[in-house]
mmCIF file of C-alpha atoms in Angstrom:
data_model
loop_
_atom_site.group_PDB
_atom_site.id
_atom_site.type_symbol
_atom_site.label_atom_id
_atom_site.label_comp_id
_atom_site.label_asym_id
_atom_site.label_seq_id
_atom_site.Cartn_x
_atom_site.Cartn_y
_atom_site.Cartn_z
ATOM 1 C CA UNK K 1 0.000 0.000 0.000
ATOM 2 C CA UNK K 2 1.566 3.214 -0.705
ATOM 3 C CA UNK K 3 1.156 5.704 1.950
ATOM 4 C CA UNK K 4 0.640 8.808 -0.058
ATOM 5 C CA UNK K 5 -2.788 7.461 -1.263
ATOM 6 C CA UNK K 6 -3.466 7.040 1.954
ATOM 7 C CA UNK K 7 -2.611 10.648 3.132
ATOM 8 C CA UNK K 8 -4.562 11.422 0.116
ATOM 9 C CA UNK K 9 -7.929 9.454 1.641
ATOM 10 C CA UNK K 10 -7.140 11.679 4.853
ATOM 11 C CA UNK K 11 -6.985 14.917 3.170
ATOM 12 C CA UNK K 12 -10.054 14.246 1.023
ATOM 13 C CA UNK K 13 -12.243 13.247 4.465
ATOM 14 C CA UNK K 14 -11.167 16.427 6.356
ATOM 15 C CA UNK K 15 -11.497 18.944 3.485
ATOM 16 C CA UNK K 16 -14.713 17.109 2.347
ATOM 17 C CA UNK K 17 -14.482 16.721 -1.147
ATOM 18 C CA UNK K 18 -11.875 15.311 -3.617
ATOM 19 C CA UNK K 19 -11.374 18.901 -5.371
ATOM 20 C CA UNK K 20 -10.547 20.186 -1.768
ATOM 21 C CA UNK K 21 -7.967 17.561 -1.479
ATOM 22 C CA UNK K 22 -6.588 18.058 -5.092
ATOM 23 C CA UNK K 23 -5.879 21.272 -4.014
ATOM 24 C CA UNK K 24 -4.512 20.861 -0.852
ATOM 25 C CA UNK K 25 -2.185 18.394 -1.988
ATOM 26 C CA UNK K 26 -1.105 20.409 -5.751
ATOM 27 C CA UNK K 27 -2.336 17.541 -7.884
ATOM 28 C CA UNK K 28 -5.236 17.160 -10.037
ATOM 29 C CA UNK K 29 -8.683 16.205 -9.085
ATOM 30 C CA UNK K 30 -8.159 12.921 -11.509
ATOM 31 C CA UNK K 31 -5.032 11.657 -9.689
ATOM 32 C CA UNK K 32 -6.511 12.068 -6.275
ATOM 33 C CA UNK K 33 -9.615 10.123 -7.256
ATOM 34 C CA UNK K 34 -7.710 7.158 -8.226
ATOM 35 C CA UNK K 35 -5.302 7.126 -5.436
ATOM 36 C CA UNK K 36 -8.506 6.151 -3.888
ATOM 37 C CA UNK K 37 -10.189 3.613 -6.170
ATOM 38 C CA UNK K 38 -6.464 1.926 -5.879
ATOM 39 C CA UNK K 39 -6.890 1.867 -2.371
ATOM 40 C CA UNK K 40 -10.294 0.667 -2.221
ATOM 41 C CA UNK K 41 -9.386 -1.969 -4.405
ATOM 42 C CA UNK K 42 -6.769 -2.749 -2.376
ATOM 43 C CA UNK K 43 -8.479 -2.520 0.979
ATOM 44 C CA UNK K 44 -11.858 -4.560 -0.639
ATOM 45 C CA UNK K 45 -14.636 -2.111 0.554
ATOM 46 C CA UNK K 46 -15.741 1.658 -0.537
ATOM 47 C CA UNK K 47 -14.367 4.341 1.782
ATOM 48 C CA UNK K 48 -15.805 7.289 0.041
ATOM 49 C CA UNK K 49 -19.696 8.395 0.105
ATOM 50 C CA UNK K 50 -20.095 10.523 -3.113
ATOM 51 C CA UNK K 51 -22.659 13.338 -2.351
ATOM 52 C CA UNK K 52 -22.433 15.830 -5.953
ATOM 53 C CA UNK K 53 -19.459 17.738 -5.098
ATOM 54 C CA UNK K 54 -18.638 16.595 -1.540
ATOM 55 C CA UNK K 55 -17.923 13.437 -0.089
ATOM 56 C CA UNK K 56 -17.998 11.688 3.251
ATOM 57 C CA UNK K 57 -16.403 8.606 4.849
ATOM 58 C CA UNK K 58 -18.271 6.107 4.685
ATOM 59 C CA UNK K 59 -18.283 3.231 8.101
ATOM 60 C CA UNK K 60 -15.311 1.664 7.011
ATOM 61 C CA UNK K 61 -13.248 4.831 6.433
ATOM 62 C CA UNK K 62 -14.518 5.975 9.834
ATOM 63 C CA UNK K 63 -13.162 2.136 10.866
ATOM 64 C CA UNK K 64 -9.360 2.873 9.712
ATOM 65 C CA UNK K 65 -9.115 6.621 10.531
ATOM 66 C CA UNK K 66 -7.450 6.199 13.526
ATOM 67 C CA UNK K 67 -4.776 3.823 12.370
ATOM 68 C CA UNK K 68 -4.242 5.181 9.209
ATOM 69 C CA UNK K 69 -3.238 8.323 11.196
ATOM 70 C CA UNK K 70 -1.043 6.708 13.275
ATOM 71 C CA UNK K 71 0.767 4.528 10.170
ATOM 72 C CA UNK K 72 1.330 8.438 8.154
ATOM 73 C CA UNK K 73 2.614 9.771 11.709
ATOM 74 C CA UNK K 74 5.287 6.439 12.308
ATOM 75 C CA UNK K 75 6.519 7.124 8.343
ATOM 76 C CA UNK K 76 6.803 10.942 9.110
ATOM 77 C CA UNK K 77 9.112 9.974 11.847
ATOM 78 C CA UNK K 78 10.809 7.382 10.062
ATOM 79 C CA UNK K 79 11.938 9.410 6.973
ATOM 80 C CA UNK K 80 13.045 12.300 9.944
ATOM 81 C CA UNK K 81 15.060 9.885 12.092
ATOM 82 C CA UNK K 82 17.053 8.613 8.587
ATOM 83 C CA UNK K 83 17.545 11.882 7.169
ATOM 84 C CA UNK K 84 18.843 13.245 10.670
ATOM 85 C CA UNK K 85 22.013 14.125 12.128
ATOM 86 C CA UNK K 86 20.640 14.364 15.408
ATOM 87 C CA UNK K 87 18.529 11.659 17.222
ATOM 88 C CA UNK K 88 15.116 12.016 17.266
ATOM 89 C CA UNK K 89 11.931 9.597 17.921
ATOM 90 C CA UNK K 90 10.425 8.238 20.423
ATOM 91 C CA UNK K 91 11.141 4.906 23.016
ATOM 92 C CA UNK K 92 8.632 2.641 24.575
ATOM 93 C CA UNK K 93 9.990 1.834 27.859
ATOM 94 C CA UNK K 94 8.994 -0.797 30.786
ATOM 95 C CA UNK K 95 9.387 0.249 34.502
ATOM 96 C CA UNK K 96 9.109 -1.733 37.685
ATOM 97 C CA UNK K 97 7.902 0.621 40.326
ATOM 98 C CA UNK K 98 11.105 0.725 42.548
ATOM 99 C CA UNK K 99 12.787 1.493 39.477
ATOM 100 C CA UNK K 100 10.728 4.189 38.008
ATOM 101 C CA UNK K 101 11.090 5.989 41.298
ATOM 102 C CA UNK K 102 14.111 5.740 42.407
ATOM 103 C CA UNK K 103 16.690 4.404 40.096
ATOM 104 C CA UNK K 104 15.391 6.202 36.617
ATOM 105 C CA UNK K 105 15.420 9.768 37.479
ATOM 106 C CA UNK K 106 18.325 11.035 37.738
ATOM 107 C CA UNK K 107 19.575 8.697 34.735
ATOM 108 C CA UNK K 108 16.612 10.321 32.575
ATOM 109 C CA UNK K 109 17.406 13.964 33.595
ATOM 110 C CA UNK K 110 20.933 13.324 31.969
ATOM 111 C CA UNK K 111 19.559 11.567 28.825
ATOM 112 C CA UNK K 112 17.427 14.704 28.243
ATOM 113 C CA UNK K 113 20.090 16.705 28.463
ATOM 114 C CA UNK K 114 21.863 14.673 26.335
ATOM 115 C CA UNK K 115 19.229 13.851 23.968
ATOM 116 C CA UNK K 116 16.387 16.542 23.943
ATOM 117 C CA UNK K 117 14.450 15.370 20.476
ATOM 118 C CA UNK K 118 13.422 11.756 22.281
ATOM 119 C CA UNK K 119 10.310 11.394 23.402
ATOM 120 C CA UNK K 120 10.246 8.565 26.311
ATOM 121 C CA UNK K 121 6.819 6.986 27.388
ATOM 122 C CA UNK K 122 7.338 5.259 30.381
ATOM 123 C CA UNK K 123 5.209 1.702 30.862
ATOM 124 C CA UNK K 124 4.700 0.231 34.642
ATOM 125 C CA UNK K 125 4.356 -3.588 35.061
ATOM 126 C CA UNK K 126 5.992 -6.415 37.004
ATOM 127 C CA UNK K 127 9.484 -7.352 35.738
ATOM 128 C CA UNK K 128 8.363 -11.120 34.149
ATOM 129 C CA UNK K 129 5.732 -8.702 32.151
ATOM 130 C CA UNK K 130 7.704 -6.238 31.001
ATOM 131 C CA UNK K 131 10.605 -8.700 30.101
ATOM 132 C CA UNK K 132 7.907 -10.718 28.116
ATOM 133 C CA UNK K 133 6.751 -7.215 26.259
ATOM 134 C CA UNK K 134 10.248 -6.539 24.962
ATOM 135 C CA UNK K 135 10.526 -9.929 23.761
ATOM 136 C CA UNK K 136 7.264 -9.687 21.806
ATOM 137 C CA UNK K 137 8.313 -5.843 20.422
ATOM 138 C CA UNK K 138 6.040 -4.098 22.590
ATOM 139 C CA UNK K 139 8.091 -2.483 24.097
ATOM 140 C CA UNK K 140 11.867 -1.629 22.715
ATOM 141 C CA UNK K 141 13.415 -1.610 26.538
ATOM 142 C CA UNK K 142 12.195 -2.371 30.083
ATOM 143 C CA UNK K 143 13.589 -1.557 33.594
ATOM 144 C CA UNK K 144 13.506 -4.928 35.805
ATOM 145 C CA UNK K 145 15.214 -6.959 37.738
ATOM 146 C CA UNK K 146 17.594 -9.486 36.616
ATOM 147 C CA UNK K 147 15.429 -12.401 35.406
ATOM 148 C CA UNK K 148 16.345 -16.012 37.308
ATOM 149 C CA UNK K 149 17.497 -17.882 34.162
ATOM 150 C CA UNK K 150 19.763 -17.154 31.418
ATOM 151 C CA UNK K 151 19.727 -14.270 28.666
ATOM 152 C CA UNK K 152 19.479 -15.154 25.200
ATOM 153 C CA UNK K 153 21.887 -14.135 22.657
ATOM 154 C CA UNK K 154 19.284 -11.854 20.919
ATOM 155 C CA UNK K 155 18.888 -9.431 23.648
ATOM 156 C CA UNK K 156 21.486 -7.296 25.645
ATOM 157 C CA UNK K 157 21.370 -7.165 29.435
ATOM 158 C CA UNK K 158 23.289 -4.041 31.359
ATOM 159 C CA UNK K 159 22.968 -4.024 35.054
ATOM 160 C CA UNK K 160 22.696 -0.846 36.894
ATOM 161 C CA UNK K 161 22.743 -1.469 40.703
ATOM 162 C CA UNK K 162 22.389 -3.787 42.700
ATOM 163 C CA UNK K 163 20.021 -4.086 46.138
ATOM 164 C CA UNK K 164 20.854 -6.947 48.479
ATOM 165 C CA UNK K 165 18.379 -8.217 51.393
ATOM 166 C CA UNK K 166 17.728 -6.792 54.439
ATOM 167 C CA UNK K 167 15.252 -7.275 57.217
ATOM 168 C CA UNK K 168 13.204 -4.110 57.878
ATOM 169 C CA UNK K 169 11.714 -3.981 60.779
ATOM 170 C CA UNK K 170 10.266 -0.712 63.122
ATOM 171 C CA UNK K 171 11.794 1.565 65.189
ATOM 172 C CA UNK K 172 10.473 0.187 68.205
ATOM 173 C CA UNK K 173 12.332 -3.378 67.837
ATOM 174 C CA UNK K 174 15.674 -3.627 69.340
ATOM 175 C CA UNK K 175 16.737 -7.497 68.761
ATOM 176 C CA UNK K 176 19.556 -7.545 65.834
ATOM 177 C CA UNK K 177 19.976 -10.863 64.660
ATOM 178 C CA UNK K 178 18.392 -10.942 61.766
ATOM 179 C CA UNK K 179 17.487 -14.266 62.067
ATOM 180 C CA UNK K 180 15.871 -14.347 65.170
ATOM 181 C CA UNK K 181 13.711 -11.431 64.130
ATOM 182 C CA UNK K 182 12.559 -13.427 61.354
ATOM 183 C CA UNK K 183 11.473 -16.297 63.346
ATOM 184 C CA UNK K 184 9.780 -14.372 66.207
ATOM 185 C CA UNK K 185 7.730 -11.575 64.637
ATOM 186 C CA UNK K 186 4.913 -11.417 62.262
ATOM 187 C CA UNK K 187 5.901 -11.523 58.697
ATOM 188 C CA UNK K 188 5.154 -9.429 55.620
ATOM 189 C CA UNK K 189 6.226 -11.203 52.507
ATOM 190 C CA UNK K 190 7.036 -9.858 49.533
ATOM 191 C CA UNK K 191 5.218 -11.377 46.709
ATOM 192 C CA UNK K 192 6.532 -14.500 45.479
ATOM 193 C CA UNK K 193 5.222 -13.416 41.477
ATOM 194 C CA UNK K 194 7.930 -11.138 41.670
ATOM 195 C CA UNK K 195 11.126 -11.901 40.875
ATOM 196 C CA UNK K 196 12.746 -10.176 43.853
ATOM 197 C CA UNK K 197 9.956 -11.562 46.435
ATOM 198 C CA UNK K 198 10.895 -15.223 45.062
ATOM 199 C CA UNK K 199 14.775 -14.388 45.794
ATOM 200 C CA UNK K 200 13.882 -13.854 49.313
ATOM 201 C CA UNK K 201 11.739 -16.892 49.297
ATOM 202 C CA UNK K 202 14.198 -18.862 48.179
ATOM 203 C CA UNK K 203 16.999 -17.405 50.568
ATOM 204 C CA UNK K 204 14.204 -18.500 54.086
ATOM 205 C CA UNK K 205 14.384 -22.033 52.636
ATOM 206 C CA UNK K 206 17.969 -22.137 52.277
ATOM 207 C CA UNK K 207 18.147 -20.596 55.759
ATOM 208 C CA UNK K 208 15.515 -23.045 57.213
ATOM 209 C CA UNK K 209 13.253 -20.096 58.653
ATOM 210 C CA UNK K 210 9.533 -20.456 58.366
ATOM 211 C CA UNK K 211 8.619 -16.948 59.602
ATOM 212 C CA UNK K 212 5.030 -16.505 60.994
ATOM 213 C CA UNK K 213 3.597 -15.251 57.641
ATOM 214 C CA UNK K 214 0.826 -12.766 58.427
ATOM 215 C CA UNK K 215 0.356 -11.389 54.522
ATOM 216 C CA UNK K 216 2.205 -11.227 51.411
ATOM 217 C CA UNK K 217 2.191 -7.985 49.235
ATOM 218 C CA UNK K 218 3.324 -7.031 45.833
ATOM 219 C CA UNK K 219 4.337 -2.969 46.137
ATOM 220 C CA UNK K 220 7.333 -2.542 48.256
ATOM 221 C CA UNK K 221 6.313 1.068 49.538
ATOM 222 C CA UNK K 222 3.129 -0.684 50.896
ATOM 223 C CA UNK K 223 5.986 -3.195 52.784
ATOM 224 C CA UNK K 224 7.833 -0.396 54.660
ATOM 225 C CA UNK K 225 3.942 0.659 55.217
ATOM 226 C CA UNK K 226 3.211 -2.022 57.382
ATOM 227 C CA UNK K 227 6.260 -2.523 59.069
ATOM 228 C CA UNK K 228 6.261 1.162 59.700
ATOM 229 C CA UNK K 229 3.517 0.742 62.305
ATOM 230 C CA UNK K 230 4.066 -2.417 63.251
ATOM 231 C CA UNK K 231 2.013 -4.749 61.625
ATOM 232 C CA UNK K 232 4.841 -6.952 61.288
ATOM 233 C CA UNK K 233 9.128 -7.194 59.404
ATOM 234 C CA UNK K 234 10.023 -8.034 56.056
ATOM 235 C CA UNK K 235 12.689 -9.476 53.911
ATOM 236 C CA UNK K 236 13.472 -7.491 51.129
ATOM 237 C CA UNK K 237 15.784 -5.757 48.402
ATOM 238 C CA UNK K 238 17.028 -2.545 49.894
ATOM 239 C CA UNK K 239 15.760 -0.757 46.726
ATOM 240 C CA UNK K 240 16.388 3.023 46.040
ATOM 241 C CA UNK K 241 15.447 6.122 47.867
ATOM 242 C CA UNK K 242 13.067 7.755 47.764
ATOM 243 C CA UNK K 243 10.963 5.440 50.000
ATOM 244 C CA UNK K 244 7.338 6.600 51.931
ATOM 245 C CA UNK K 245 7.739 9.626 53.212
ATOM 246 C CA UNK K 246 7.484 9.301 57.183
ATOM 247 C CA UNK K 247 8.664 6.198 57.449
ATOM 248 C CA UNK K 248 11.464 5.522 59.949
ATOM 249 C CA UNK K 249 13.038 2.113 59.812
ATOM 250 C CA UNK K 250 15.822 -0.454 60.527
ATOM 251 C CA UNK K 251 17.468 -2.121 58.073
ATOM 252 C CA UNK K 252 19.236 -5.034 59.765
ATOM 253 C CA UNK K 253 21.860 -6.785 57.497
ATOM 254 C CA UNK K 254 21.973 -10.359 56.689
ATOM 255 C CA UNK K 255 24.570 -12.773 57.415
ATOM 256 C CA UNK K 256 27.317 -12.404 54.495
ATOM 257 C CA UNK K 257 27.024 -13.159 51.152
ATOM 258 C CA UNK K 258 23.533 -11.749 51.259
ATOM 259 C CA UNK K 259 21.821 -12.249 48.183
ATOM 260 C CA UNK K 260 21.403 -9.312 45.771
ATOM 261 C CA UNK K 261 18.559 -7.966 43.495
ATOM 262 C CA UNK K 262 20.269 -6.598 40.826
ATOM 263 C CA UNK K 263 18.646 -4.079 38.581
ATOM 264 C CA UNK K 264 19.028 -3.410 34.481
ATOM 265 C CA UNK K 265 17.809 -2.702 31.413
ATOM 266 C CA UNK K 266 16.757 -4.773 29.354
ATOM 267 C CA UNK K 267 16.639 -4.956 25.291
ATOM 268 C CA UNK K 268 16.802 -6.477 22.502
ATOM 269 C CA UNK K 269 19.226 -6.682 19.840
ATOM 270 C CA UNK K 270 19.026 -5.174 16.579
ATOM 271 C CA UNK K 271 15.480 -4.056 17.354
ATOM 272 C CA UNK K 272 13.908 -1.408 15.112
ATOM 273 C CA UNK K 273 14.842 1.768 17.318
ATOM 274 C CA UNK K 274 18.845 -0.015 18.140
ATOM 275 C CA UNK K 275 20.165 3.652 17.498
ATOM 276 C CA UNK K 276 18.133 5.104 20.282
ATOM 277 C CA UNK K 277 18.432 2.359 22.282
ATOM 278 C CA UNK K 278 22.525 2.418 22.438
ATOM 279 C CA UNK K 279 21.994 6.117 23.144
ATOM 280 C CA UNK K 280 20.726 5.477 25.969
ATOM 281 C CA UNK K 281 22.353 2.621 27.230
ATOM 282 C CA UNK K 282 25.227 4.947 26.840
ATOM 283 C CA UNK K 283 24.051 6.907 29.226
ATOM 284 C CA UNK K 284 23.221 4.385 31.481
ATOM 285 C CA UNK K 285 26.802 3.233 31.583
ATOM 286 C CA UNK K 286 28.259 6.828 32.577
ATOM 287 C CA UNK K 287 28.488 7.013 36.404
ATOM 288 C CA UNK K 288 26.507 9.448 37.926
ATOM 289 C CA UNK K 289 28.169 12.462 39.621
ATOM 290 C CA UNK K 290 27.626 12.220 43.210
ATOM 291 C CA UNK K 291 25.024 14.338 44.445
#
């Protein structure tokens, strides 16, 4: 299908008539009506409603308006991005929550800087979800946590920090063994359907401590929550500032080598935005000035 007979079909239902269009687009009023008997033939239904002069869409213009907007705008940007010097476009990217707030922002304030004619739109979602949405092209790079097995060849992993466990517990608690905590009090779990909630389940086992579970939660702000006011402690990645505001916490280190959540972005390779992807993954692997 070629896309200028489509822009044509555009022109001609916003101007209303096919001379309107003809006009518009500095070609004759012949030309333009073909452009759209081609594509109707193509398509396999009528898209224009001939009223004397004027015209209307008819249901199945109406049906493809929307996307045939959005196909014109993705070749606009296409034939800019080529014909650049400068990067332009725009990135679909997948955020875990403790990444989006914490780890991305200061990273993203430097790639604007660096980079001011990307657009970024920024997806939230669980790190199996988002992992599973850049493998299927939904998305062309996603914030998570390392996933348990191994990375194929086709995609590129780059790790930007990693979180190991800790107990939280309140102010009010003054035991330190970390161990002993987790066996006496109450105990928040972090959701096992994450991939950091199943690293701490697996570390209890290996530890043989079967804490006295009182509920299990997927949002780690809603964690320090809870154990904030004592509802019970938690095991879990000590994950970037900022967290809650007014909470006050311990975080009680575990018995070395304490297992790490490690956190990265992940991508494919030789996906259809690659340039704008090693942009910023060239960012990502600056160091950030201290602050």
């Amino acid at each position: 299908m070629d896309t200028r007979f489509l822009e044509s079909l555009l022109i001609v239902i916003e101007q209303g008539s096919i001379a309107g269009a003809a006009r518009r687009q500095h070609l004759t009023p012949a030309t333009v009506a073909q452009r759209i008997r081609t594509l109707e033939d193509e398509i396999g239904c009528t898209l224009l409603q001939r009223e004397g002069r004027n015209v209307r869409p008819t249901e199945h213009a109406l049906a493809i308006l929307e996307q045939s907007q959005k196909i014109l705008s993705s070749v606009r940007e296409l034939c800019t991005i080529a014909t650049s010097n400068t990067l332009v476009g725009k990135l679909q990217l997948g955020a875990i929550a403790s990444a989006a707030n914490g780890l991305l922002p200061p990273y993203l304030k430097r790639f604007f800087e660096s980079f001011p004619d990307i657009e970024l739109h920024i997806v939230p979602g669980t790190s199996f979800a988002l992992h599973n949405a850049v493998l299927d092209g939904a998305l062309d790079a996603a914030f998570i946590v390392e996933p348990p097995f191994e990375i194929p060849p086709s995609c590129i992993w780059k790790r930007l920090r990693s979180e190991p466990l800790v107990v939280l517990t309140s102010q009010k608690i003054t035991e330190t063994d970390p161990y002993e905590i987790l066996q006496t009090y109450p105990f928040i779990r972090y959701d096992r359907n994450h991939w950091g909630g199943r690293l701490a389940d697996e570390y209890l086992k290996s530890a043989g401590i079967w804490p006295h579970e009182r509920l299990e939660l997927d949002s780690l702000d809603a964690i320090a929550i809870m154990v904030n006011q004592g509802t019970g402690v938690s095991l879990v990645p000590d994950w970037a500032l900022p967290w809650p505001k007014n909470v006050r916490l311990k975080k009680i280190s575990l018995p070395p080598p304490a297992p790490c959540r490690h956190l990265g972005v992940f991508s494919r390779r030789n996906a259809p935005k690659q340039r704008l992807i090693t942009s910023l993954l060239d960012v990502l692997g600056s160091p950030l000035a201290a602050t």
